[in-house]
Short mmCIF file of C-alpha atoms in Angstrom, two decimals:
data_model
loop_
_atom_site.label_atom_id
_atom_site.label_comp_id
_atom_site.label_asym_id
_atom_site.label_seq_id
_atom_site.Cartn_x
_atom_site.Cartn_y
_atom_site.Cartn_z
CA MET A 163 0.00 0.00 0.00
CA ASN A 164 1.44 3.39 -1.01
CA PHE A 165 1.21 6.08 1.63
CA GLY A 166 3.37 8.54 -0.36
CA LEU A 167 2.46 12.21 -0.18
CA ARG A 168 3.60 13.23 -3.67
CA PRO A 169 0.29 12.40 -5.45
CA LEU A 170 -1.38 14.93 -3.14
CA GLY A 171 0.97 17.73 -4.11
CA GLY A 172 4.34 16.74 -2.72
CA GLU A 173 6.22 17.91 0.34
CA LYS A 174 5.78 21.63 -0.41
CA LEU A 175 2.01 21.34 -0.20
CA TRP A 176 2.15 19.59 3.16
CA VAL A 177 4.65 22.10 4.51
CA LEU A 178 2.34 24.91 3.43
CA LEU A 179 -0.71 23.23 4.97
CA LEU A 180 1.04 22.56 8.28
CA LEU A 181 2.76 25.92 8.62
CA GLY A 182 0.05 27.98 6.96
CA PRO A 183 -2.09 28.70 10.06
CA THR A 184 0.96 29.71 12.11
CA LEU A 185 2.38 31.90 9.34
CA LEU A 186 -1.02 33.49 8.78
CA GLY A 187 -1.32 34.27 12.48
CA LEU A 188 2.16 35.80 12.54
CA VAL A 189 1.50 37.93 9.47
CA LEU A 190 -1.87 39.15 10.68
CA GLY A 191 -0.60 39.66 14.21
CA ALA A 192 2.49 41.61 13.14
CA PHE A 193 1.35 43.59 10.12
CA GLY A 194 -2.22 43.87 11.36
CA SER A 195 -1.00 45.47 14.59
CA ILE A 196 1.28 47.84 12.70
CA PHE A 197 -1.47 49.06 10.37
CA ALA A 198 -3.98 49.28 13.22
CA THR A 199 -1.56 51.40 15.28
CA LEU A 200 -0.77 53.62 12.31
CA GLY A 201 -4.44 54.11 11.55
CA LEU A 202 -5.33 54.83 15.17
CA SER A 203 -2.72 57.59 15.34
CA PHE A 204 -4.97 59.71 13.09
CA PHE A 205 -7.94 59.48 15.46
CA ARG A 206 -8.91 60.81 18.87
CA TRP A 207 -10.21 57.91 20.94
CA ASP A 208 -10.67 57.27 24.66
CA LEU A 209 -11.62 53.56 24.42
CA LEU A 210 -15.27 54.38 25.23
CA THR A 211 -16.60 56.80 22.65
CA THR A 212 -16.54 56.54 18.86
CA PRO A 213 -13.11 57.34 17.35
CA GLU A 214 -12.95 60.86 15.88
CA TRP A 215 -10.81 61.59 12.83
CA VAL A 216 -8.25 64.35 13.55
CA GLY A 217 -5.73 63.78 10.77
CA PHE A 218 -2.20 64.83 11.68
CA ASP A 219 -3.26 66.77 14.79
CA ASN A 220 -1.88 64.07 17.09
CA TYR A 221 1.54 64.36 15.45
CA LEU A 222 1.52 68.16 15.28
CA GLY A 223 0.54 68.33 18.95
CA LEU A 224 3.73 66.51 19.96
CA ALA A 225 5.78 69.63 19.23
CA GLY A 226 3.97 71.47 22.01
CA ASP A 227 3.68 68.55 24.43
CA ARG A 228 6.13 69.29 27.26
CA MET A 229 5.83 65.79 28.64
CA PHE A 230 6.70 64.27 25.28
CA LEU A 231 9.65 66.62 24.72
CA ARG A 232 10.97 65.92 28.21
CA SER A 233 10.55 62.18 27.64
CA LEU A 234 12.36 62.42 24.31
CA SER A 235 15.24 64.32 25.92
CA ASN A 236 15.52 61.80 28.76
CA THR A 237 15.44 58.90 26.31
CA LEU A 238 18.21 60.39 24.16
CA ILE A 239 20.44 61.08 27.18
CA PHE A 240 19.69 57.62 28.57
CA SER A 241 20.59 56.03 25.21
CA LEU A 242 23.84 58.00 24.86
CA LEU A 243 24.94 56.67 28.25
CA TYR A 244 23.42 53.19 28.13
CA VAL A 245 24.57 51.98 24.69
CA PRO A 246 28.35 52.60 24.97
CA LEU A 247 28.48 51.53 28.63
CA THR A 248 26.64 48.29 27.84
CA ILE A 249 28.95 47.48 24.94
CA VAL A 250 32.14 48.27 26.87
CA CYS A 251 31.10 46.40 30.03
CA ALA A 252 29.77 43.37 28.16
CA MET A 253 32.92 43.22 26.02
CA ALA A 254 35.14 43.45 29.10
CA VAL A 255 33.26 40.62 30.83
CA ALA A 256 33.36 38.51 27.66
CA LEU A 257 37.12 38.96 27.35
CA LEU A 258 37.58 37.92 30.98
CA LEU A 259 35.31 34.88 30.68
CA ASN A 260 36.80 33.76 27.38
CA ARG A 261 39.85 32.53 29.24
CA ARG A 262 40.38 29.00 30.52
CA ILE A 263 39.83 29.60 34.23
CA HIS A 264 38.41 27.37 36.92
CA GLY A 265 34.64 27.75 37.31
CA VAL A 266 34.20 29.84 34.16
CA GLY A 267 30.82 28.23 33.50
CA LEU A 268 29.55 29.34 36.91
CA PHE A 269 30.70 32.92 36.31
CA ARG A 270 28.99 33.00 32.92
CA THR A 271 25.77 31.80 34.52
CA LEU A 272 25.96 34.41 37.28
CA TYR A 273 26.49 37.23 34.80
CA PHE A 274 23.56 36.02 32.72
CA LEU A 275 21.15 35.74 35.67
CA PRO A 276 19.93 39.38 35.48
CA VAL A 277 18.70 38.76 31.93
CA ILE A 278 16.27 36.05 33.02
CA SER A 279 15.36 37.58 36.38
CA SER A 280 12.04 39.30 36.98
CA PRO A 281 12.40 43.05 36.29
CA THR A 282 9.91 43.82 39.06
CA ALA A 283 11.82 41.84 41.70
CA VAL A 284 15.17 43.20 40.54
CA GLY A 285 13.82 46.75 40.46
CA LEU A 286 12.52 46.48 44.01
CA LEU A 287 15.89 45.09 45.11
CA TRP A 288 17.71 48.06 43.57
CA THR A 289 15.20 50.41 45.19
CA TRP A 290 16.34 49.03 48.53
CA ILE A 291 20.00 49.39 47.54
CA PHE A 292 19.51 53.03 46.46
CA ALA A 293 17.30 54.04 49.43
CA GLN A 294 18.52 57.25 51.02
CA ASP A 295 17.90 56.44 54.69
CA HIS A 296 18.46 52.70 55.05
CA GLY A 297 19.90 51.76 51.68
CA VAL A 298 22.83 49.39 51.31
CA LEU A 299 24.84 51.77 49.15
CA ASN A 300 24.53 54.73 51.51
CA ALA A 301 25.33 52.46 54.46
CA MET A 302 28.59 51.49 52.75
CA LEU A 303 29.39 55.14 52.00
CA GLY A 304 28.58 56.10 55.60
CA GLY A 305 31.16 53.59 56.79
CA ILE A 306 33.89 55.65 55.14
CA GLY A 307 32.49 59.01 56.21
CA ILE A 308 30.59 60.02 53.08
CA PRO A 309 27.13 61.56 53.74
CA PRO A 310 24.01 59.90 52.26
CA VAL A 311 23.31 60.52 48.58
CA ARG A 312 19.84 60.81 47.02
CA TRP A 313 20.53 58.24 44.33
CA LEU A 314 16.93 58.38 43.11
CA GLY A 315 16.56 62.13 43.60
CA PRO A 316 16.08 64.64 40.75
CA ASN A 317 19.81 65.08 40.09
CA MET A 318 20.91 61.43 40.25
CA ALA A 319 17.90 59.35 39.20
CA LEU A 320 18.74 59.24 35.49
CA TYR A 321 22.30 58.06 36.13
CA SER A 322 21.12 55.52 38.69
CA VAL A 323 18.67 53.91 36.27
CA VAL A 324 21.40 53.83 33.62
CA VAL A 325 23.58 51.82 36.02
CA VAL A 326 20.76 49.37 36.77
CA ASN A 327 19.86 48.90 33.10
CA VAL A 328 23.49 48.39 32.09
CA TRP A 329 23.91 45.86 34.90
CA GLY A 330 20.85 44.00 33.64
CA ALA A 331 22.05 43.95 30.03
CA ILE A 332 25.65 42.83 30.49
CA GLY A 333 24.72 39.15 30.40
CA GLU A 334 23.02 39.37 27.01
CA GLY A 335 25.94 41.25 25.46
CA MET A 336 28.41 38.87 27.08
CA ILE A 337 26.82 35.87 25.31
CA ILE A 338 26.92 37.64 21.94
CA PHE A 339 30.54 38.70 22.37
CA LEU A 340 31.63 35.28 23.65
CA ALA A 341 30.25 33.71 20.49
CA GLY A 342 32.20 36.21 18.39
CA LEU A 343 35.41 35.76 20.36
CA GLN A 344 35.31 31.98 20.10
CA ALA A 345 34.85 32.23 16.33
CA ILE A 346 38.17 34.08 15.84
CA PRO A 347 40.81 31.65 14.51
CA ARG A 348 43.71 31.10 16.90
CA GLU A 349 46.10 31.42 13.94
CA GLN A 350 45.47 35.17 13.83
CA TYR A 351 46.60 35.60 17.42
CA GLU A 352 49.62 33.36 16.86
CA ALA A 353 50.64 35.34 13.77
CA ALA A 354 50.29 38.63 15.65
CA HIS A 355 52.31 37.23 18.57
CA ILE A 356 55.09 36.12 16.21
CA ASP A 357 55.13 39.64 14.70
CA GLY A 358 55.75 41.03 18.18
CA ALA A 359 52.29 42.38 19.02
CA ASN A 360 51.54 42.68 22.72
CA ALA A 361 48.15 42.02 24.37
CA ILE A 362 46.83 45.55 23.79
CA GLN A 363 47.89 45.52 20.14
CA ARG A 364 46.29 42.12 19.60
CA LEU A 365 43.07 43.49 21.11
CA PHE A 366 42.91 46.51 18.80
CA TYR A 367 44.34 44.95 15.63
CA VAL A 368 42.99 41.39 15.81
CA THR A 369 40.10 41.05 18.25
CA LEU A 370 38.09 44.22 17.66
CA PRO A 371 38.24 44.16 13.82
CA ALA A 372 37.17 40.51 13.82
CA MET A 373 34.40 41.34 16.30
CA ALA A 374 32.92 44.11 14.13
CA PRO A 375 29.74 42.16 13.22
CA SER A 376 29.09 41.26 16.87
CA LEU A 377 29.79 44.82 18.01
CA PHE A 378 27.37 46.35 15.52
CA PHE A 379 24.73 43.73 16.27
CA GLN A 380 25.00 44.48 19.98
CA ALA A 381 24.89 48.21 19.23
CA VAL A 382 21.60 47.77 17.39
CA LEU A 383 20.13 45.64 20.18
CA SER A 384 21.30 48.07 22.87
CA THR A 385 19.82 51.03 21.02
CA ILE A 386 16.46 49.28 20.67
CA HIS A 387 16.53 48.34 24.37
CA ALA A 388 17.46 51.90 25.33
CA PHE A 389 14.55 53.46 23.47
CA GLN A 390 12.16 50.82 24.81
CA ALA A 391 13.38 51.04 28.43
CA PHE A 392 10.49 51.10 30.87
CA ASP A 393 10.35 48.50 33.66
CA TYR A 394 13.44 49.36 35.73
CA ILE A 395 12.92 53.08 35.17
CA TYR A 396 9.27 53.02 36.24
CA ILE A 397 9.91 50.91 39.33
CA LEU A 398 12.90 52.96 40.50
CA THR A 399 11.61 56.46 39.71
CA ARG A 400 7.86 56.22 40.23
CA VAL A 401 6.38 59.05 42.25
CA GLY A 402 2.86 60.06 43.31
CA ASN A 403 -0.09 59.74 40.93
CA GLY A 404 1.68 57.13 38.82
CA ASN A 405 4.22 59.60 37.38
CA SER A 406 7.96 59.12 36.99
CA SER A 407 10.78 61.46 37.92
CA VAL A 408 12.63 60.28 34.79
CA PRO A 409 9.91 59.84 32.14
CA THR A 410 10.99 58.16 28.91
CA LEU A 411 9.21 57.78 25.58
CA VAL A 412 7.74 54.42 26.50
CA PHE A 413 6.55 55.85 29.82
CA SER A 414 4.93 58.75 27.97
CA ILE A 415 3.14 56.28 25.71
CA TYR A 416 1.97 54.29 28.72
CA ARG A 417 0.86 57.46 30.52
CA ASN A 418 -1.18 58.78 27.60
CA GLY A 419 -2.69 55.46 26.65
CA PHE A 420 -3.46 53.78 29.96
CA ARG A 421 -3.75 56.66 32.42
CA PHE A 422 -5.45 59.37 30.37
CA PHE A 423 -6.89 57.08 27.66
CA ARG A 424 -5.64 59.31 24.86
CA MET A 425 -5.05 56.43 22.52
CA GLY A 426 -4.49 58.65 19.48
CA ASP A 427 -1.69 60.57 21.20
CA ALA A 428 -0.18 57.35 22.55
CA THR A 429 -0.12 55.63 19.16
CA ALA A 430 1.31 58.74 17.48
CA GLN A 431 4.16 58.70 19.98
CA ALA A 432 4.64 54.98 19.38
CA ILE A 433 4.96 55.61 15.64
CA VAL A 434 7.51 58.37 16.28
CA LEU A 435 9.46 56.02 18.57
CA THR A 436 9.43 53.31 15.90
CA ALA A 437 10.68 55.79 13.29
CA ILE A 438 13.54 56.91 15.55
CA ILE A 439 14.63 53.31 16.20
CA PHE A 440 14.40 52.55 12.46
CA LEU A 441 16.58 55.56 11.60
CA PHE A 442 19.23 54.62 14.17
CA THR A 443 19.25 51.06 12.85
CA LEU A 444 19.78 52.30 9.28
CA VAL A 445 22.69 54.45 10.45
CA TYR A 446 24.27 51.45 12.19
CA PHE A 447 24.01 49.30 9.08
CA ARG A 448 25.49 52.05 6.91
CA ILE A 449 28.43 52.37 9.31
CA GLN A 450 28.85 48.60 9.46
CA ARG A 451 29.24 48.36 5.69
CA ARG A 452 32.17 50.77 5.84
CA TRP A 453 33.82 49.06 8.82
CA GLU A 454 33.22 45.49 7.72
CA VAL A 455 36.40 43.44 7.54
CA PRO A 456 36.82 41.84 4.07
CA ALA A 457 36.70 38.06 4.12
#
């Protein structure tokens, strides 16, 4: 008895039939959400009444929205600090853990733990560390005679949340950089060593050029994470009435959409955020093409 599938259309037909529902769901879920968000940005809607067409008013109103402009400024400053610090710290950890040392697997696991930990639990833990009166950090500073610091106060909150977000992202970058480091042929290091290159020269003339694809990939990921940062920032800097002392673009979207139910304003800001991330990504890829090491 022949149970072959080819008379019914071959393997391609069966692959299409089996994967079709999933692919259809992904296409509708992804592109459907994008078009729905784009369309909603041209309406005024509070989730209860009938949507009202306002054209580009939601976008034009962003220029005079102080909260949006402040959130945009905070997000740009946060990104300028977060992206290079994440890349440098993750690269440093990867270089250290790429060596043959005892217990290296345990250290890699420990550095990766923040990536899979609950942001809420981690944020509350850092709130305790940064507390002004009974915080761990100020207690350590008090032991050496330094007065308490308002780590989450108006002047320090932005830098404090940068530290927490960088700490939480090192593990992800470490994995990416470890994969790149272990793909570099040992012959390149041996040739550089024979030519008299020291450790610093091998880093800048062998390791970093060979790591260019991993570096740019991590730069893109870090930029996306920076512009989408929300959980740690909201937990650490939340103040009365559900506001934040360091509002970011994602917080502004959340505030407009789910506190004030201005869905049109929220979706317009989401589209602007998407456009900014897209532009930064294009810039990264243009730079990568110029820096790419020929095979």
